[in-house]
PDB file of C-alpha atoms in Angstrom:
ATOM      1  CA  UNK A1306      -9.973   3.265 -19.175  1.00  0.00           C
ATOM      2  CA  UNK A1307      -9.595   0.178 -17.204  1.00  0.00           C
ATOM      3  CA  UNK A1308      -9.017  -0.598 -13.575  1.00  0.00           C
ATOM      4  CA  UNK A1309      -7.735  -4.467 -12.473  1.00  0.00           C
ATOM      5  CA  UNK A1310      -7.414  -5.703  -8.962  1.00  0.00           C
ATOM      6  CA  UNK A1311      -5.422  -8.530  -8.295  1.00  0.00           C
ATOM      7  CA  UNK A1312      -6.157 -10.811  -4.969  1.00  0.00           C
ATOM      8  CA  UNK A1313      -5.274 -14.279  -3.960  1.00  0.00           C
ATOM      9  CA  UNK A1314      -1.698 -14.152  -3.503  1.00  0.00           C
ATOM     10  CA  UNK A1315       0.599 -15.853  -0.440  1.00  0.00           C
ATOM     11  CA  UNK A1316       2.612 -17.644   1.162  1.00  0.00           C
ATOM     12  CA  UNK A1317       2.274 -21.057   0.700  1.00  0.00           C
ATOM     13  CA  UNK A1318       4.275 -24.459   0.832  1.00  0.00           C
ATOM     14  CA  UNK A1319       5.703 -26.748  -2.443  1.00  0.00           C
ATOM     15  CA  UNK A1320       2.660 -28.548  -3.543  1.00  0.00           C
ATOM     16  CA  UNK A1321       0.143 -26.014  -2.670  1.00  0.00           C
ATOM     17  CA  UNK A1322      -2.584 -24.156  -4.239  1.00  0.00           C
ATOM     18  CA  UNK A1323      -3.265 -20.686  -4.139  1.00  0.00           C
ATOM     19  CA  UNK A1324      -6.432 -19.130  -6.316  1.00  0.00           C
ATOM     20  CA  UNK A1325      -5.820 -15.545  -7.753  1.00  0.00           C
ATOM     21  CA  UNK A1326      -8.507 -13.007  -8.480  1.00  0.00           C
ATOM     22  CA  UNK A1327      -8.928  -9.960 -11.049  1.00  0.00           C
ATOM     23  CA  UNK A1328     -11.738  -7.790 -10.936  1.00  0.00           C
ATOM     24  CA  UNK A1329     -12.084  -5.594 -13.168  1.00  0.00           C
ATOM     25  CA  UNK A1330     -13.784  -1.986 -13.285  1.00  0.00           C
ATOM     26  CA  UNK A1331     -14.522   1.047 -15.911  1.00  0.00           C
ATOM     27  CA  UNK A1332     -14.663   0.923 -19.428  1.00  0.00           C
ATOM     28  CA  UNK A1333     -14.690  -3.199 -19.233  1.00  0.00           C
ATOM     29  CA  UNK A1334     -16.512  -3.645 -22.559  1.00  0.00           C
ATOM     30  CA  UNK A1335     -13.245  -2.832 -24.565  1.00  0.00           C
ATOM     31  CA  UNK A1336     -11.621  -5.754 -23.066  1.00  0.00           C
ATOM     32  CA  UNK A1337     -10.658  -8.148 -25.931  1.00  0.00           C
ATOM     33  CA  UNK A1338      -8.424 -10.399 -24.331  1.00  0.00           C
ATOM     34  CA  UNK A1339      -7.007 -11.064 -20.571  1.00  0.00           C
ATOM     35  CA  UNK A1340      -4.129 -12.931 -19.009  1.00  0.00           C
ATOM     36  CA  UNK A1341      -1.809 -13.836 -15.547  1.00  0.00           C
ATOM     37  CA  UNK A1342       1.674 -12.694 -16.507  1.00  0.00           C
ATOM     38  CA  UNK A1343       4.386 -12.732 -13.875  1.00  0.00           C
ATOM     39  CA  UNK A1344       7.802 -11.291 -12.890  1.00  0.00           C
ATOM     40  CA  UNK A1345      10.274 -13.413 -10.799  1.00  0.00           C
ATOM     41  CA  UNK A1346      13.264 -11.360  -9.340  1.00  0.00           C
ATOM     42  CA  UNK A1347      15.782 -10.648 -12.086  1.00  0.00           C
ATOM     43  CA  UNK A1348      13.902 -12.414 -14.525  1.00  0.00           C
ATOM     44  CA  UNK A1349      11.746 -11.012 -17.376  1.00  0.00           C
ATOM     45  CA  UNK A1350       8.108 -10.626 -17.324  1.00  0.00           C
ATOM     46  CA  UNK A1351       6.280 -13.477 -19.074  1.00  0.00           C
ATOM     47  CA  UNK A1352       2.832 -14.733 -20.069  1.00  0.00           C
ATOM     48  CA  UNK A1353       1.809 -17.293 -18.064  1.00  0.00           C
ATOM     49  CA  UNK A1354      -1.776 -18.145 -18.871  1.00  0.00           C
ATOM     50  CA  UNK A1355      -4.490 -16.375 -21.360  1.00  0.00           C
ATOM     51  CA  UNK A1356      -7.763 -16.287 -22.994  1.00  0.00           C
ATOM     52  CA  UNK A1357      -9.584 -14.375 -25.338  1.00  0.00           C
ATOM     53  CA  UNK A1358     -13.045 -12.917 -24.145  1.00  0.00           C
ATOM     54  CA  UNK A1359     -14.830 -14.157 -26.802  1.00  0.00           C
ATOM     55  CA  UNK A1360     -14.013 -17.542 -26.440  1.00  0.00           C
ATOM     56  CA  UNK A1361     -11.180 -19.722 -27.387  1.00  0.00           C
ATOM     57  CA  UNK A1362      -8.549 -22.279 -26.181  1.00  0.00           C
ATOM     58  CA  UNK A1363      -6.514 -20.865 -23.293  1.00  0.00           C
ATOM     59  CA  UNK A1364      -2.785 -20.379 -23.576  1.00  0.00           C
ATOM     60  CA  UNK A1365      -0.606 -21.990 -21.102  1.00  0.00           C
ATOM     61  CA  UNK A1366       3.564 -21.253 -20.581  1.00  0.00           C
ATOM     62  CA  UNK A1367       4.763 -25.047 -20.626  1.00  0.00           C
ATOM     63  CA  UNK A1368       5.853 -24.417 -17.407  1.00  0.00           C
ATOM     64  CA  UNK A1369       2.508 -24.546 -15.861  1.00  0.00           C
ATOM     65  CA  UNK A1370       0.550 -27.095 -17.939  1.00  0.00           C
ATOM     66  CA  UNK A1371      -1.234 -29.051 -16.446  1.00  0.00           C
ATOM     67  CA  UNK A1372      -1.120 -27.240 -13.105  1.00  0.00           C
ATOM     68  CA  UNK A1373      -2.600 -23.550 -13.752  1.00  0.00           C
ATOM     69  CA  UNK A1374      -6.033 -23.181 -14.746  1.00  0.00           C
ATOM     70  CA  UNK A1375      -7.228 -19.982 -16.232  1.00  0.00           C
ATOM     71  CA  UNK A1376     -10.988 -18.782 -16.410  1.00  0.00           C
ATOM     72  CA  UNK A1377     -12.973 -16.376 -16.839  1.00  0.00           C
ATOM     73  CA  UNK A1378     -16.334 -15.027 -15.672  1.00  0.00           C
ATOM     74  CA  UNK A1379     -17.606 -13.112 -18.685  1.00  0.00           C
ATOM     75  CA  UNK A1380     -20.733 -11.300 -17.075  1.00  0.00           C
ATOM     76  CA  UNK A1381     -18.200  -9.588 -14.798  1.00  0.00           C
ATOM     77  CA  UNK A1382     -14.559  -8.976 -16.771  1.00  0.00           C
ATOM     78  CA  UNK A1383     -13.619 -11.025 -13.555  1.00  0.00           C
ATOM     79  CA  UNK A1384     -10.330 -13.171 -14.168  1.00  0.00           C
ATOM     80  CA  UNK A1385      -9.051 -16.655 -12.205  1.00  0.00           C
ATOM     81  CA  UNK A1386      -6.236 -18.084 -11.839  1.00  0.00           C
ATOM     82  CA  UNK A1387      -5.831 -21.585  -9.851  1.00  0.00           C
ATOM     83  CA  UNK A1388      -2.883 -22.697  -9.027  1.00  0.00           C
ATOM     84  CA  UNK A1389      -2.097 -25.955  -7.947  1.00  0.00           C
ATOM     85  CA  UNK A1390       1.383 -28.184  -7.050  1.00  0.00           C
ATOM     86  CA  UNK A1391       2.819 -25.063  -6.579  1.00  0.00           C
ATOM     87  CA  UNK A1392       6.765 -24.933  -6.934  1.00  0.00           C
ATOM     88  CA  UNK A1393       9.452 -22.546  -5.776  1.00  0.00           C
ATOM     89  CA  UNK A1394       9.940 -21.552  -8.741  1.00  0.00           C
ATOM     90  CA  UNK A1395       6.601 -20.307  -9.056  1.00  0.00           C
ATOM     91  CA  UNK A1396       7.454 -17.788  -6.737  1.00  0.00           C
ATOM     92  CA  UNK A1397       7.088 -14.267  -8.358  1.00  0.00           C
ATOM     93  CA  UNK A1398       4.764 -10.921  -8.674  1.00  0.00           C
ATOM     94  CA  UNK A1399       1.583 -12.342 -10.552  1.00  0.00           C
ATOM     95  CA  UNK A1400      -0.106  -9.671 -12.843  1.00  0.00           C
ATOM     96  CA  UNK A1401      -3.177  -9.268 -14.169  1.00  0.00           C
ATOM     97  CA  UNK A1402      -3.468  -8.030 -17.911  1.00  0.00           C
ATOM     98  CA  UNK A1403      -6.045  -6.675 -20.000  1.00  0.00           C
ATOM     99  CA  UNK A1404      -6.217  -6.101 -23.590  1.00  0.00           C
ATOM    100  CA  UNK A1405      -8.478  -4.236 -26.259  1.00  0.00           C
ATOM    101  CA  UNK A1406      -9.855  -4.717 -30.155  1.00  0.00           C
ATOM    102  CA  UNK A1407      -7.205  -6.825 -31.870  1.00  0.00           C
ATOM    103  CA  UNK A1408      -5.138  -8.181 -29.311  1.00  0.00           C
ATOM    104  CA  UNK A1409      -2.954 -10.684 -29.331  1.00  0.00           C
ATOM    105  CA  UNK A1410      -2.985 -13.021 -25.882  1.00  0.00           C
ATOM    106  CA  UNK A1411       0.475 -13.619 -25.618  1.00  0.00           C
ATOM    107  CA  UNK A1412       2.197 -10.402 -26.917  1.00  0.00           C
ATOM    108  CA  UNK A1413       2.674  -8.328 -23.828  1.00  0.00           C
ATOM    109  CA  UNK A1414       2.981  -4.974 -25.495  1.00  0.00           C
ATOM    110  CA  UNK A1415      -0.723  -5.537 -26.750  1.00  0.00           C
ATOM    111  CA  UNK A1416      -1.861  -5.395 -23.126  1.00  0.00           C
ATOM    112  CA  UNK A1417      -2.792  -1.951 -21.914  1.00  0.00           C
ATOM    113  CA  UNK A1418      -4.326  -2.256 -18.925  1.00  0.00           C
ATOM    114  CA  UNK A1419      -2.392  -3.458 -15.829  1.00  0.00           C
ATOM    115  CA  UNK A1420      -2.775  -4.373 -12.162  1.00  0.00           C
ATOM    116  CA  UNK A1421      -0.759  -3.869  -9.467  1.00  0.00           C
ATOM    117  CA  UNK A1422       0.255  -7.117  -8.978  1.00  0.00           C
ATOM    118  CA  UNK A1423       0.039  -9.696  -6.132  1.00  0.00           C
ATOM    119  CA  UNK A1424       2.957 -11.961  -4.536  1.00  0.00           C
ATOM    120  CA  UNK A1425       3.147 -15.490  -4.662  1.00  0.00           C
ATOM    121  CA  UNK A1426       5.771 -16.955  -2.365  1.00  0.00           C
ATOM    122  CA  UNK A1427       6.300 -20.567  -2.625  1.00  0.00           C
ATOM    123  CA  UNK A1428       8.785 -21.800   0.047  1.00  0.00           C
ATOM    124  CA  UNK A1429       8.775 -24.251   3.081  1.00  0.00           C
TER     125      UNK A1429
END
């Protein structure tokens, strides 16, 4: 199996930038694909940013364009996420996602593996 560990998340003001972490541990060489997917209070959990391991284009929500940047540090299954102009509603429980042989980036049920999650509070 797989073990992720998010870190990086806060409090922070509107028009901040916070950087999240993933490190991840155990069977890391079935890891296909990995993303930031996030759950604001009452809302549904969506994809927010994504790549594929191998290489590729990243996927962006359209509500982050432009201010998220995804990468990865392939050496280490290691995940980042930098955020910048932060907004309030950014403000939600960031996850960190990992995903075997034949996943697809953006389809959430493809994703196995699973962090805990870490907060990010945007608010003056």
């Amino acid at each position: 199996h797989v073990q992720l560990v998010e870190s990086g998340g806060g409090l922070v003001q509107p028009g901040g930038s916070l950087r999240l972490s993933c490190a991840s541990s155990g069977y890391t060489y079935l890891i296909t694909c990995m993303a930031w997917f996030r759950q604001a209070p009452g809302k549904e959990r969506e994809a927010v940013a994504a790549v594929y391991m191998g290489g590729s284009t990243p996927f962006y929500a359209d509500s982050v364009k432009g201010r998220f940047t995804i990468s990865q540090d392939n050496a280490n299954y290691t995940l980042y996420m930098q955020m910048n102009s932060l907004k309030p509603e950014d403000t939600a429980m960031y996850y960190c996602a990992a995903g075997a042989l034949g996943c697809r980036r953006t389809e959430e049920p493809d994703y196995h593996y699973w962090g805990h999650g870490t907060q990010v509070t945007v608010s003056a």
